[in-house]
């Protein structure tokens, strides 16, 4: 019974996190600049931080603070686009995938 309840809770958390974006447009940085890192961080905080933590420390999903030391930018892009393990694919679309993959690849 406890395993079923835990599985239900984990599944619900993943689904709710995956649905938490609203629209698929990227947010502009608060400073109005076109800085790619700031834009990528804003997308991350909106769509990824609920599982991976506000500071990349992990939570439901793994920590990403040193993900660039483990995976290349292309590998990170593939994981974002197609999902892996408990992470569903397609949470980010278009340019957002490239921006966040580039930003995370620099985290070593």
PDB file of N, CA and C in Angstrom:
ATOM      1  N   UNK A   1       0.823  -1.192   0.000  1.00  0.00           N
ATOM      2  CA  UNK A   1       0.000   0.000   0.000  1.00  0.00           C
ATOM      3  C   UNK A   1       0.864   1.252   0.000  1.00  0.00           C
ATOM      4  N   UNK A   2       1.940   1.236   0.808  1.00  0.00           N
ATOM      5  CA  UNK A   2       2.804   2.404   0.878  1.00  0.00           C
ATOM      6  C   UNK A   2       3.517   2.639  -0.457  1.00  0.00           C
ATOM      7  N   UNK A   3       3.926   1.548  -1.129  1.00  0.00           N
ATOM      8  CA  UNK A   3       4.600   1.685  -2.417  1.00  0.00           C
ATOM      9  C   UNK A   3       3.663   2.269  -3.460  1.00  0.00           C
ATOM     10  N   UNK A   4       2.422   1.830  -3.453  1.00  0.00           N
ATOM     11  CA  UNK A   4       1.449   2.354  -4.408  1.00  0.00           C
ATOM     12  C   UNK A   4       1.205   3.835  -4.165  1.00  0.00           C
ATOM     13  N   UNK A   5       1.078   4.213  -2.909  1.00  0.00           N
ATOM     14  CA  UNK A   5       0.846   5.612  -2.561  1.00  0.00           C
ATOM     15  C   UNK A   5       2.052   6.464  -2.949  1.00  0.00           C
ATOM     16  N   UNK A   6       3.248   5.980  -2.681  1.00  0.00           N
ATOM     17  CA  UNK A   6       4.461   6.704  -3.036  1.00  0.00           C
ATOM     18  C   UNK A   6       4.575   6.836  -4.553  1.00  0.00           C
ATOM     19  N   UNK A   7       4.277   5.781  -5.284  1.00  0.00           N
ATOM     20  CA  UNK A   7       4.310   5.830  -6.749  1.00  0.00           C
ATOM     21  C   UNK A   7       3.290   6.825  -7.289  1.00  0.00           C
ATOM     22  N   UNK A   8       2.115   6.821  -6.711  1.00  0.00           N
ATOM     23  CA  UNK A   8       1.082   7.759  -7.123  1.00  0.00           C
ATOM     24  C   UNK A   8       1.531   9.195  -6.875  1.00  0.00           C
ATOM     25  N   UNK A   9       2.109   9.445  -5.720  1.00  0.00           N
ATOM     26  CA  UNK A   9       2.589  10.788  -5.381  1.00  0.00           C
ATOM     27  C   UNK A   9       3.700  11.227  -6.331  1.00  0.00           C
ATOM     28  N   UNK A  10       4.672  10.353  -6.588  1.00  0.00           N
ATOM     29  CA  UNK A  10       5.787  10.694  -7.476  1.00  0.00           C
ATOM     30  C   UNK A  10       5.283  10.955  -8.892  1.00  0.00           C
ATOM     31  N   UNK A  11       4.395  10.111  -9.373  1.00  0.00           N
ATOM     32  CA  UNK A  11       3.836  10.299 -10.711  1.00  0.00           C
ATOM     33  C   UNK A  11       3.065  11.595 -10.826  1.00  0.00           C
ATOM     34  N   UNK A  12       2.290  11.910  -9.810  1.00  0.00           N
ATOM     35  CA  UNK A  12       1.529  13.154  -9.804  1.00  0.00           C
ATOM     36  C   UNK A  12       2.465  14.360  -9.797  1.00  0.00           C
ATOM     37  N   UNK A  13       3.528  14.290  -9.015  1.00  0.00           N
ATOM     38  CA  UNK A  13       4.488  15.396  -8.952  1.00  0.00           C
ATOM     39  C   UNK A  13       5.135  15.632 -10.309  1.00  0.00           C
ATOM     40  N   UNK A  14       5.493  14.559 -11.003  1.00  0.00           N
ATOM     41  CA  UNK A  14       6.120  14.689 -12.321  1.00  0.00           C
ATOM     42  C   UNK A  14       5.144  15.297 -13.320  1.00  0.00           C
ATOM     43  N   UNK A  15       3.921  14.810 -13.320  1.00  0.00           N
ATOM     44  CA  UNK A  15       2.919  15.328 -14.246  1.00  0.00           C
ATOM     45  C   UNK A  15       2.633  16.795 -13.970  1.00  0.00           C
ATOM     46  N   UNK A  16       2.474  17.159 -12.721  1.00  0.00           N
ATOM     47  CA  UNK A  16       2.200  18.552 -12.392  1.00  0.00           C
ATOM     48  C   UNK A  16       3.376  19.452 -12.744  1.00  0.00           C
ATOM     49  N   UNK A  17       4.576  18.983 -12.539  1.00  0.00           N
ATOM     50  CA  UNK A  17       5.755  19.767 -12.896  1.00  0.00           C
ATOM     51  C   UNK A  17       5.829  19.946 -14.406  1.00  0.00           C
ATOM     52  N   UNK A  18       5.510  18.895 -15.146  1.00  0.00           N
ATOM     53  CA  UNK A  18       5.562  18.963 -16.598  1.00  0.00           C
ATOM     54  C   UNK A  18       4.504  19.906 -17.155  1.00  0.00           C
ATOM     55  N   UNK A  19       3.407  20.037 -16.481  1.00  0.00           N
ATOM     56  CA  UNK A  19       2.317  20.892 -16.947  1.00  0.00           C
ATOM     57  C   UNK A  19       2.456  22.328 -16.476  1.00  0.00           C
ATOM     58  N   UNK A  20       3.437  22.619 -15.686  1.00  0.00           N
ATOM     59  CA  UNK A  20       3.519  23.907 -15.016  1.00  0.00           C
ATOM     60  C   UNK A  20       3.962  25.088 -15.835  1.00  0.00           C
ATOM     61  N   UNK A  21       4.108  24.998 -17.149  1.00  0.00           N
ATOM     62  CA  UNK A  21       4.628  26.119 -17.920  1.00  0.00           C
ATOM     63  C   UNK A  21       3.595  27.119 -18.371  1.00  0.00           C
ATOM     64  N   UNK A  22       2.412  26.700 -18.724  1.00  0.00           N
ATOM     65  CA  UNK A  22       1.437  27.635 -19.260  1.00  0.00           C
ATOM     66  C   UNK A  22       1.624  27.774 -20.757  1.00  0.00           C
ATOM     67  N   UNK A  23       2.210  28.902 -21.193  1.00  0.00           N
ATOM     68  CA  UNK A  23       2.435  29.087 -22.619  1.00  0.00           C
ATOM     69  C   UNK A  23       3.842  28.651 -22.995  1.00  0.00           C
ATOM     70  N   UNK A  24       4.110  28.578 -24.286  1.00  0.00           N
ATOM     71  CA  UNK A  24       5.421  28.091 -24.724  1.00  0.00           C
ATOM     72  C   UNK A  24       6.356  29.225 -25.130  1.00  0.00           C
ATOM     73  N   UNK A  25       5.992  30.460 -24.835  1.00  0.00           N
ATOM     74  CA  UNK A  25       6.865  31.578 -25.171  1.00  0.00           C
ATOM     75  C   UNK A  25       7.884  31.784 -24.075  1.00  0.00           C
ATOM     76  N   UNK A  26       9.046  32.266 -24.461  1.00  0.00           N
ATOM     77  CA  UNK A  26      10.088  32.508 -23.464  1.00  0.00           C
ATOM     78  C   UNK A  26       9.847  33.836 -22.776  1.00  0.00           C
ATOM     79  N   UNK A  27      10.241  33.876 -21.532  1.00  0.00           N
ATOM     80  CA  UNK A  27      10.165  35.127 -20.800  1.00  0.00           C
ATOM     81  C   UNK A  27      11.386  35.955 -21.117  1.00  0.00           C
ATOM     82  N   UNK A  28      11.212  37.256 -21.196  1.00  0.00           N
ATOM     83  CA  UNK A  28      12.333  38.157 -21.357  1.00  0.00           C
ATOM     84  C   UNK A  28      12.941  38.393 -19.990  1.00  0.00           C
ATOM     85  N   UNK A  29      14.249  38.576 -19.923  1.00  0.00           N
ATOM     86  CA  UNK A  29      14.860  38.889 -18.644  1.00  0.00           C
ATOM     87  C   UNK A  29      14.287  40.174 -18.081  1.00  0.00           C
ATOM     88  N   UNK A  30      14.251  40.270 -16.776  1.00  0.00           N
ATOM     89  CA  UNK A  30      13.667  41.434 -16.106  1.00  0.00           C
ATOM     90  C   UNK A  30      14.386  42.719 -16.465  1.00  0.00           C
ATOM     91  N   UNK A  31      15.687  42.643 -16.771  1.00  0.00           N
ATOM     92  CA  UNK A  31      16.433  43.849 -17.082  1.00  0.00           C
ATOM     93  C   UNK A  31      16.210  44.318 -18.510  1.00  0.00           C
ATOM     94  N   UNK A  32      15.427  43.580 -19.294  1.00  0.00           N
ATOM     95  CA  UNK A  32      15.105  43.984 -20.652  1.00  0.00           C
ATOM     96  C   UNK A  32      16.211  43.665 -21.646  1.00  0.00           C
ATOM     97  N   UNK A  33      17.334  43.120 -21.189  1.00  0.00           N
ATOM     98  CA  UNK A  33      18.454  42.815 -22.070  1.00  0.00           C
ATOM     99  C   UNK A  33      18.221  41.533 -22.832  1.00  0.00           C
ATOM    100  N   UNK A  34      19.043  41.298 -23.838  1.00  0.00           N
ATOM    101  CA  UNK A  34      18.913  40.110 -24.648  1.00  0.00           C
ATOM    102  C   UNK A  34      19.934  39.054 -24.263  1.00  0.00           C
ATOM    103  N   UNK A  35      20.479  39.127 -23.085  1.00  0.00           N
ATOM    104  CA  UNK A  35      21.506  38.201 -22.630  1.00  0.00           C
ATOM    105  C   UNK A  35      20.975  36.773 -22.661  1.00  0.00           C
ATOM    106  N   UNK A  36      21.644  35.909 -23.424  1.00  0.00           N
ATOM    107  CA  UNK A  36      21.195  34.530 -23.589  1.00  0.00           C
ATOM    108  C   UNK A  36      21.190  33.764 -22.276  1.00  0.00           C
ATOM    109  N   UNK A  37      22.226  33.975 -21.446  1.00  0.00           N
ATOM    110  CA  UNK A  37      22.279  33.276 -20.157  1.00  0.00           C
ATOM    111  C   UNK A  37      21.108  33.675 -19.274  1.00  0.00           C
ATOM    112  N   UNK A  38      20.783  34.958 -19.242  1.00  0.00           N
ATOM    113  CA  UNK A  38      19.647  35.416 -18.436  1.00  0.00           C
ATOM    114  C   UNK A  38      18.337  34.858 -18.960  1.00  0.00           C
ATOM    115  N   UNK A  39      18.204  34.815 -20.276  1.00  0.00           N
ATOM    116  CA  UNK A  39      16.986  34.263 -20.878  1.00  0.00           C
ATOM    117  C   UNK A  39      16.878  32.774 -20.565  1.00  0.00           C
ATOM    118  N   UNK A  40      18.002  32.060 -20.679  1.00  0.00           N
ATOM    119  CA  UNK A  40      17.998  30.625 -20.386  1.00  0.00           C
ATOM    120  C   UNK A  40      17.671  30.374 -18.928  1.00  0.00           C
ATOM    121  N   UNK A  41      18.228  31.188 -18.046  1.00  0.00           N
ATOM    122  CA  UNK A  41      17.949  31.028 -16.616  1.00  0.00           C
ATOM    123  C   UNK A  41      16.475  31.284 -16.322  1.00  0.00           C
ATOM    124  N   UNK A  42      15.885  32.272 -16.986  1.00  0.00           N
ATOM    125  CA  UNK A  42      14.458  32.561 -16.790  1.00  0.00           C
ATOM    126  C   UNK A  42      13.595  31.383 -17.253  1.00  0.00           C
ATOM    127  N   UNK A  43      13.951  30.791 -18.390  1.00  0.00           N
ATOM    128  CA  UNK A  43      13.212  29.618 -18.885  1.00  0.00           C
ATOM    129  C   UNK A  43      13.375  28.463 -17.914  1.00  0.00           C
ATOM    130  N   UNK A  44      14.611  28.249 -17.432  1.00  0.00           N
ATOM    131  CA  UNK A  44      14.880  27.182 -16.469  1.00  0.00           C
ATOM    132  C   UNK A  44      14.016  27.359 -15.221  1.00  0.00           C
ATOM    133  N   UNK A  45      14.001  28.563 -14.669  1.00  0.00           N
ATOM    134  CA  UNK A  45      13.244  28.802 -13.434  1.00  0.00           C
ATOM    135  C   UNK A  45      11.755  28.580 -13.645  1.00  0.00           C
ATOM    136  N   UNK A  46      11.267  28.888 -14.833  1.00  0.00           N
ATOM    137  CA  UNK A  46       9.841  28.731 -15.124  1.00  0.00           C
ATOM    138  C   UNK A  46       9.454  27.270 -15.354  1.00  0.00           C
ATOM    139  N   UNK A  47      10.310  26.518 -16.047  1.00  0.00           N
ATOM    140  CA  UNK A  47       9.905  25.192 -16.499  1.00  0.00           C
ATOM    141  C   UNK A  47      10.656  24.022 -15.886  1.00  0.00           C
ATOM    142  N   UNK A  48      11.798  24.259 -15.248  1.00  0.00           N
ATOM    143  CA  UNK A  48      12.650  23.157 -14.806  1.00  0.00           C
ATOM    144  C   UNK A  48      12.917  23.139 -13.299  1.00  0.00           C
ATOM    145  N   UNK A  49      12.906  24.331 -12.690  1.00  0.00           N
ATOM    146  CA  UNK A  49      13.321  24.457 -11.288  1.00  0.00           C
ATOM    147  C   UNK A  49      12.419  23.701 -10.322  1.00  0.00           C
ATOM    148  N   UNK A  50      11.177  23.454 -10.692  1.00  0.00           N
ATOM    149  CA  UNK A  50      10.283  22.737  -9.775  1.00  0.00           C
ATOM    150  C   UNK A  50      10.780  21.322  -9.497  1.00  0.00           C
ATOM    151  N   UNK A  51      11.512  20.736 -10.426  1.00  0.00           N
ATOM    152  CA  UNK A  51      12.072  19.397 -10.211  1.00  0.00           C
ATOM    153  C   UNK A  51      13.570  19.423  -9.909  1.00  0.00           C
ATOM    154  N   UNK A  52      14.288  20.347 -10.538  1.00  0.00           N
ATOM    155  CA  UNK A  52      15.747  20.358 -10.423  1.00  0.00           C
ATOM    156  C   UNK A  52      16.274  21.394  -9.439  1.00  0.00           C
ATOM    157  N   UNK A  53      15.392  22.166  -8.798  1.00  0.00           N
ATOM    158  CA  UNK A  53      15.789  23.129  -7.786  1.00  0.00           C
ATOM    159  C   UNK A  53      16.100  24.504  -8.359  1.00  0.00           C
ATOM    160  N   UNK A  54      15.784  25.532  -7.595  1.00  0.00           N
ATOM    161  CA  UNK A  54      16.026  26.919  -8.013  1.00  0.00           C
ATOM    162  C   UNK A  54      17.505  27.183  -8.279  1.00  0.00           C
ATOM    163  N   UNK A  55      18.373  26.503  -7.549  1.00  0.00           N
ATOM    164  CA  UNK A  55      19.812  26.715  -7.671  1.00  0.00           C
ATOM    165  C   UNK A  55      20.520  25.500  -8.253  1.00  0.00           C
ATOM    166  N   UNK A  56      19.796  24.714  -9.048  1.00  0.00           N
ATOM    167  CA  UNK A  56      20.325  23.524  -9.715  1.00  0.00           C
ATOM    168  C   UNK A  56      20.721  22.427  -8.739  1.00  0.00           C
ATOM    169  N   UNK A  57      20.234  22.509  -7.496  1.00  0.00           N
ATOM    170  CA  UNK A  57      20.658  21.579  -6.444  1.00  0.00           C
ATOM    171  C   UNK A  57      19.953  20.232  -6.489  1.00  0.00           C
ATOM    172  N   UNK A  58      18.946  20.083  -7.308  1.00  0.00           N
ATOM    173  CA  UNK A  58      18.210  18.833  -7.391  1.00  0.00           C
ATOM    174  C   UNK A  58      17.009  18.831  -6.464  1.00  0.00           C
ATOM    175  N   UNK A  59      16.197  17.850  -6.609  1.00  0.00           N
ATOM    176  CA  UNK A  59      14.967  17.690  -5.826  1.00  0.00           C
ATOM    177  C   UNK A  59      14.336  16.397  -6.295  1.00  0.00           C
ATOM    178  N   UNK A  60      13.195  16.497  -6.964  1.00  0.00           N
ATOM    179  CA  UNK A  60      12.570  15.325  -7.581  1.00  0.00           C
ATOM    180  C   UNK A  60      13.487  14.832  -8.708  1.00  0.00           C
ATOM    181  N   UNK A  61      14.056  15.776  -9.455  1.00  0.00           N
ATOM    182  CA  UNK A  61      15.017  15.453 -10.508  1.00  0.00           C
ATOM    183  C   UNK A  61      16.435  15.600  -9.988  1.00  0.00           C
ATOM    184  N   UNK A  62      17.406  15.139 -10.757  1.00  0.00           N
ATOM    185  CA  UNK A  62      18.796  15.213 -10.295  1.00  0.00           C
ATOM    186  C   UNK A  62      19.341  16.639 -10.263  1.00  0.00           C
ATOM    187  N   UNK A  63      20.402  16.828  -9.499  1.00  0.00           N
ATOM    188  CA  UNK A  63      21.101  18.111  -9.454  1.00  0.00           C
ATOM    189  C   UNK A  63      21.734  18.374 -10.815  1.00  0.00           C
ATOM    190  N   UNK A  64      21.736  19.644 -11.216  1.00  0.00           N
ATOM    191  CA  UNK A  64      22.300  20.018 -12.512  1.00  0.00           C
ATOM    192  C   UNK A  64      23.453  21.006 -12.370  1.00  0.00           C
ATOM    193  N   UNK A  65      23.914  21.225 -11.142  1.00  0.00           N
ATOM    194  CA  UNK A  65      24.946  22.232 -10.919  1.00  0.00           C
ATOM    195  C   UNK A  65      26.271  21.900 -11.592  1.00  0.00           C
ATOM    196  N   UNK A  66      26.525  20.642 -11.937  1.00  0.00           N
ATOM    197  CA  UNK A  66      27.762  20.243 -12.613  1.00  0.00           C
ATOM    198  C   UNK A  66      27.471  19.372 -13.835  1.00  0.00           C
ATOM    199  N   UNK A  67      26.282  19.532 -14.401  1.00  0.00           N
ATOM    200  CA  UNK A  67      25.853  18.669 -15.504  1.00  0.00           C
ATOM    201  C   UNK A  67      26.730  18.837 -16.741  1.00  0.00           C
ATOM    202  N   UNK A  68      27.302  20.020 -16.957  1.00  0.00           N
ATOM    203  CA  UNK A  68      28.169  20.252 -18.111  1.00  0.00           C
ATOM    204  C   UNK A  68      29.464  19.465 -18.047  1.00  0.00           C
ATOM    205  N   UNK A  69      29.852  19.031 -16.859  1.00  0.00           N
ATOM    206  CA  UNK A  69      31.030  18.192 -16.720  1.00  0.00           C
ATOM    207  C   UNK A  69      30.748  16.730 -17.038  1.00  0.00           C
ATOM    208  N   UNK A  70      29.477  16.379 -17.095  1.00  0.00           N
ATOM    209  CA  UNK A  70      29.081  14.994 -17.346  1.00  0.00           C
ATOM    210  C   UNK A  70      28.581  14.794 -18.780  1.00  0.00           C
ATOM    211  N   UNK A  71      27.866  15.796 -19.303  1.00  0.00           N
ATOM    212  CA  UNK A  71      27.269  15.694 -20.635  1.00  0.00           C
ATOM    213  C   UNK A  71      27.690  16.875 -21.505  1.00  0.00           C
ATOM    214  N   UNK A  72      27.786  16.641 -22.813  1.00  0.00           N
ATOM    215  CA  UNK A  72      28.057  17.718 -23.769  1.00  0.00           C
ATOM    216  C   UNK A  72      26.776  18.527 -23.980  1.00  0.00           C
ATOM    217  N   UNK A  73      26.910  19.667 -24.642  1.00  0.00           N
ATOM    218  CA  UNK A  73      25.744  20.497 -24.937  1.00  0.00           C
ATOM    219  C   UNK A  73      24.734  19.721 -25.785  1.00  0.00           C
ATOM    220  N   UNK A  74      25.220  18.960 -26.758  1.00  0.00           N
ATOM    221  CA  UNK A  74      24.312  18.174 -27.603  1.00  0.00           C
ATOM    222  C   UNK A  74      23.591  17.083 -26.818  1.00  0.00           C
ATOM    223  N   UNK A  75      24.288  16.447 -25.876  1.00  0.00           N
ATOM    224  CA  UNK A  75      23.658  15.417 -25.050  1.00  0.00           C
ATOM    225  C   UNK A  75      22.595  16.035 -24.144  1.00  0.00           C
ATOM    226  N   UNK A  76      22.896  17.201 -23.585  1.00  0.00           N
ATOM    227  CA  UNK A  76      21.924  17.897 -22.733  1.00  0.00           C
ATOM    228  C   UNK A  76      20.705  18.294 -23.559  1.00  0.00           C
ATOM    229  N   UNK A  77      20.955  18.790 -24.761  1.00  0.00           N
ATOM    230  CA  UNK A  77      19.846  19.170 -25.655  1.00  0.00           C
ATOM    231  C   UNK A  77      18.962  17.961 -25.951  1.00  0.00           C
ATOM    232  N   UNK A  78      19.574  16.799 -26.198  1.00  0.00           N
ATOM    233  CA  UNK A  78      18.819  15.584 -26.475  1.00  0.00           C
ATOM    234  C   UNK A  78      17.971  15.167 -25.271  1.00  0.00           C
ATOM    235  N   UNK A  79      18.538  15.273 -24.079  1.00  0.00           N
ATOM    236  CA  UNK A  79      17.796  14.920 -22.864  1.00  0.00           C
ATOM    237  C   UNK A  79      16.609  15.860 -22.675  1.00  0.00           C
ATOM    238  N   UNK A  80      16.827  17.149 -22.887  1.00  0.00           N
ATOM    239  CA  UNK A  80      15.732  18.128 -22.742  1.00  0.00           C
ATOM    240  C   UNK A  80      14.636  17.843 -23.764  1.00  0.00           C
ATOM    241  N   UNK A  81      15.031  17.622 -25.005  1.00  0.00           N
ATOM    242  CA  UNK A  81      14.054  17.437 -26.082  1.00  0.00           C
ATOM    243  C   UNK A  81      13.294  16.116 -25.972  1.00  0.00           C
ATOM    244  N   UNK A  82      14.002  15.033 -25.613  1.00  0.00           N
ATOM    245  CA  UNK A  82      13.403  13.694 -25.668  1.00  0.00           C
ATOM    246  C   UNK A  82      13.101  13.078 -24.308  1.00  0.00           C
ATOM    247  N   UNK A  83      13.588  13.702 -23.237  1.00  0.00           N
ATOM    248  CA  UNK A  83      13.369  13.154 -21.904  1.00  0.00           C
ATOM    249  C   UNK A  83      14.341  12.029 -21.593  1.00  0.00           C
ATOM    250  N   UNK A  84      14.328  11.633 -20.328  1.00  0.00           N
ATOM    251  CA  UNK A  84      15.181  10.528 -19.877  1.00  0.00           C
ATOM    252  C   UNK A  84      14.712  10.128 -18.488  1.00  0.00           C
ATOM    253  N   UNK A  85      14.682   8.846 -18.221  1.00  0.00           N
ATOM    254  CA  UNK A  85      14.242   8.372 -16.917  1.00  0.00           C
ATOM    255  C   UNK A  85      12.828   8.856 -16.630  1.00  0.00           C
ATOM    256  N   UNK A  86      12.641   9.540 -15.515  1.00  0.00           N
ATOM    257  CA  UNK A  86      11.330  10.050 -15.135  1.00  0.00           C
ATOM    258  C   UNK A  86      10.982  11.382 -15.760  1.00  0.00           C
ATOM    259  N   UNK A  87      11.915  11.975 -16.507  1.00  0.00           N
ATOM    260  CA  UNK A  87      11.668  13.277 -17.121  1.00  0.00           C
ATOM    261  C   UNK A  87      11.046  13.088 -18.497  1.00  0.00           C
ATOM    262  N   UNK A  88       9.878  13.663 -18.706  1.00  0.00           N
ATOM    263  CA  UNK A  88       9.261  13.560 -20.030  1.00  0.00           C
ATOM    264  C   UNK A  88       9.932  14.507 -21.020  1.00  0.00           C
ATOM    265  N   UNK A  89       9.902  14.162 -22.269  1.00  0.00           N
ATOM    266  CA  UNK A  89      10.416  15.037 -23.309  1.00  0.00           C
ATOM    267  C   UNK A  89       9.410  16.122 -23.651  1.00  0.00           C
ATOM    268  N   UNK A  90       9.876  17.130 -24.370  1.00  0.00           N
ATOM    269  CA  UNK A  90       8.976  18.163 -24.878  1.00  0.00           C
ATOM    270  C   UNK A  90       8.558  19.221 -23.888  1.00  0.00           C
ATOM    271  N   UNK A  91       9.223  19.297 -22.739  1.00  0.00           N
ATOM    272  CA  UNK A  91       8.853  20.323 -21.763  1.00  0.00           C
ATOM    273  C   UNK A  91       9.253  21.717 -22.245  1.00  0.00           C
ATOM    274  N   UNK A  92      10.303  21.785 -23.037  1.00  0.00           N
ATOM    275  CA  UNK A  92      10.729  23.037 -23.653  1.00  0.00           C
ATOM    276  C   UNK A  92      10.634  22.864 -25.158  1.00  0.00           C
ATOM    277  N   UNK A  93      10.431  23.965 -25.854  1.00  0.00           N
ATOM    278  CA  UNK A  93      10.268  23.929 -27.297  1.00  0.00           C
ATOM    279  C   UNK A  93      11.202  24.931 -27.968  1.00  0.00           C
ATOM    280  N   UNK A  94      11.542  24.668 -29.209  1.00  0.00           N
ATOM    281  CA  UNK A  94      12.262  25.601 -30.062  1.00  0.00           C
ATOM    282  C   UNK A  94      13.570  26.111 -29.495  1.00  0.00           C
ATOM    283  N   UNK A  95      13.731  27.425 -29.565  1.00  0.00           N
ATOM    284  CA  UNK A  95      14.943  28.108 -29.108  1.00  0.00           C
ATOM    285  C   UNK A  95      15.232  27.867 -27.632  1.00  0.00           C
ATOM    286  N   UNK A  96      14.186  27.677 -26.854  1.00  0.00           N
ATOM    287  CA  UNK A  96      14.376  27.474 -25.412  1.00  0.00           C
ATOM    288  C   UNK A  96      15.235  26.242 -25.129  1.00  0.00           C
ATOM    289  N   UNK A  97      15.090  25.194 -25.926  1.00  0.00           N
ATOM    290  CA  UNK A  97      15.888  23.982 -25.747  1.00  0.00           C
ATOM    291  C   UNK A  97      17.366  24.321 -25.936  1.00  0.00           C
ATOM    292  N   UNK A  98      17.680  25.040 -27.017  1.00  0.00           N
ATOM    293  CA  UNK A  98      19.066  25.394 -27.312  1.00  0.00           C
ATOM    294  C   UNK A  98      19.656  26.303 -26.236  1.00  0.00           C
ATOM    295  N   UNK A  99      18.892  27.309 -25.816  1.00  0.00           N
ATOM    296  CA  UNK A  99      19.376  28.257 -24.804  1.00  0.00           C
ATOM    297  C   UNK A  99      19.687  27.554 -23.484  1.00  0.00           C
ATOM    298  N   UNK A 100      18.761  26.732 -23.026  1.00  0.00           N
ATOM    299  CA  UNK A 100      18.947  26.062 -21.732  1.00  0.00           C
ATOM    300  C   UNK A 100      20.064  25.019 -21.827  1.00  0.00           C
ATOM    301  N   UNK A 101      20.159  24.311 -22.941  1.00  0.00           N
ATOM    302  CA  UNK A 101      21.236  23.324 -23.111  1.00  0.00           C
ATOM    303  C   UNK A 101      22.600  24.016 -23.086  1.00  0.00           C
ATOM    304  N   UNK A 102      22.720  25.139 -23.769  1.00  0.00           N
ATOM    305  CA  UNK A 102      23.984  25.886 -23.781  1.00  0.00           C
ATOM    306  C   UNK A 102      24.332  26.376 -22.378  1.00  0.00           C
ATOM    307  N   UNK A 103      23.331  26.911 -21.688  1.00  0.00           N
ATOM    308  CA  UNK A 103      23.534  27.434 -20.324  1.00  0.00           C
ATOM    309  C   UNK A 103      23.952  26.321 -19.360  1.00  0.00           C
ATOM    310  N   UNK A 104      23.272  25.174 -19.438  1.00  0.00           N
ATOM    311  CA  UNK A 104      23.603  24.062 -18.547  1.00  0.00           C
ATOM    312  C   UNK A 104      24.961  23.429 -18.889  1.00  0.00           C
ATOM    313  N   UNK A 105      25.317  23.408 -20.167  1.00  0.00           N
ATOM    314  CA  UNK A 105      26.604  22.830 -20.569  1.00  0.00           C
ATOM    315  C   UNK A 105      27.775  23.584 -19.949  1.00  0.00           C
ATOM    316  N   UNK A 106      27.583  24.838 -19.601  1.00  0.00           N
ATOM    317  CA  UNK A 106      28.638  25.644 -18.975  1.00  0.00           C
ATOM    318  C   UNK A 106      28.766  25.370 -17.487  1.00  0.00           C
ATOM    319  N   UNK A 107      27.835  24.618 -16.921  1.00  0.00           N
ATOM    320  CA  UNK A 107      27.847  24.302 -15.489  1.00  0.00           C
ATOM    321  C   UNK A 107      28.757  23.113 -15.256  1.00  0.00           C
ATOM    322  N   UNK A 108      29.964  23.386 -14.781  1.00  0.00           N
ATOM    323  CA  UNK A 108      30.952  22.314 -14.570  1.00  0.00           C
ATOM    324  C   UNK A 108      31.434  22.379 -13.183  1.00  0.00           C
TER     325      UNK A 108
END
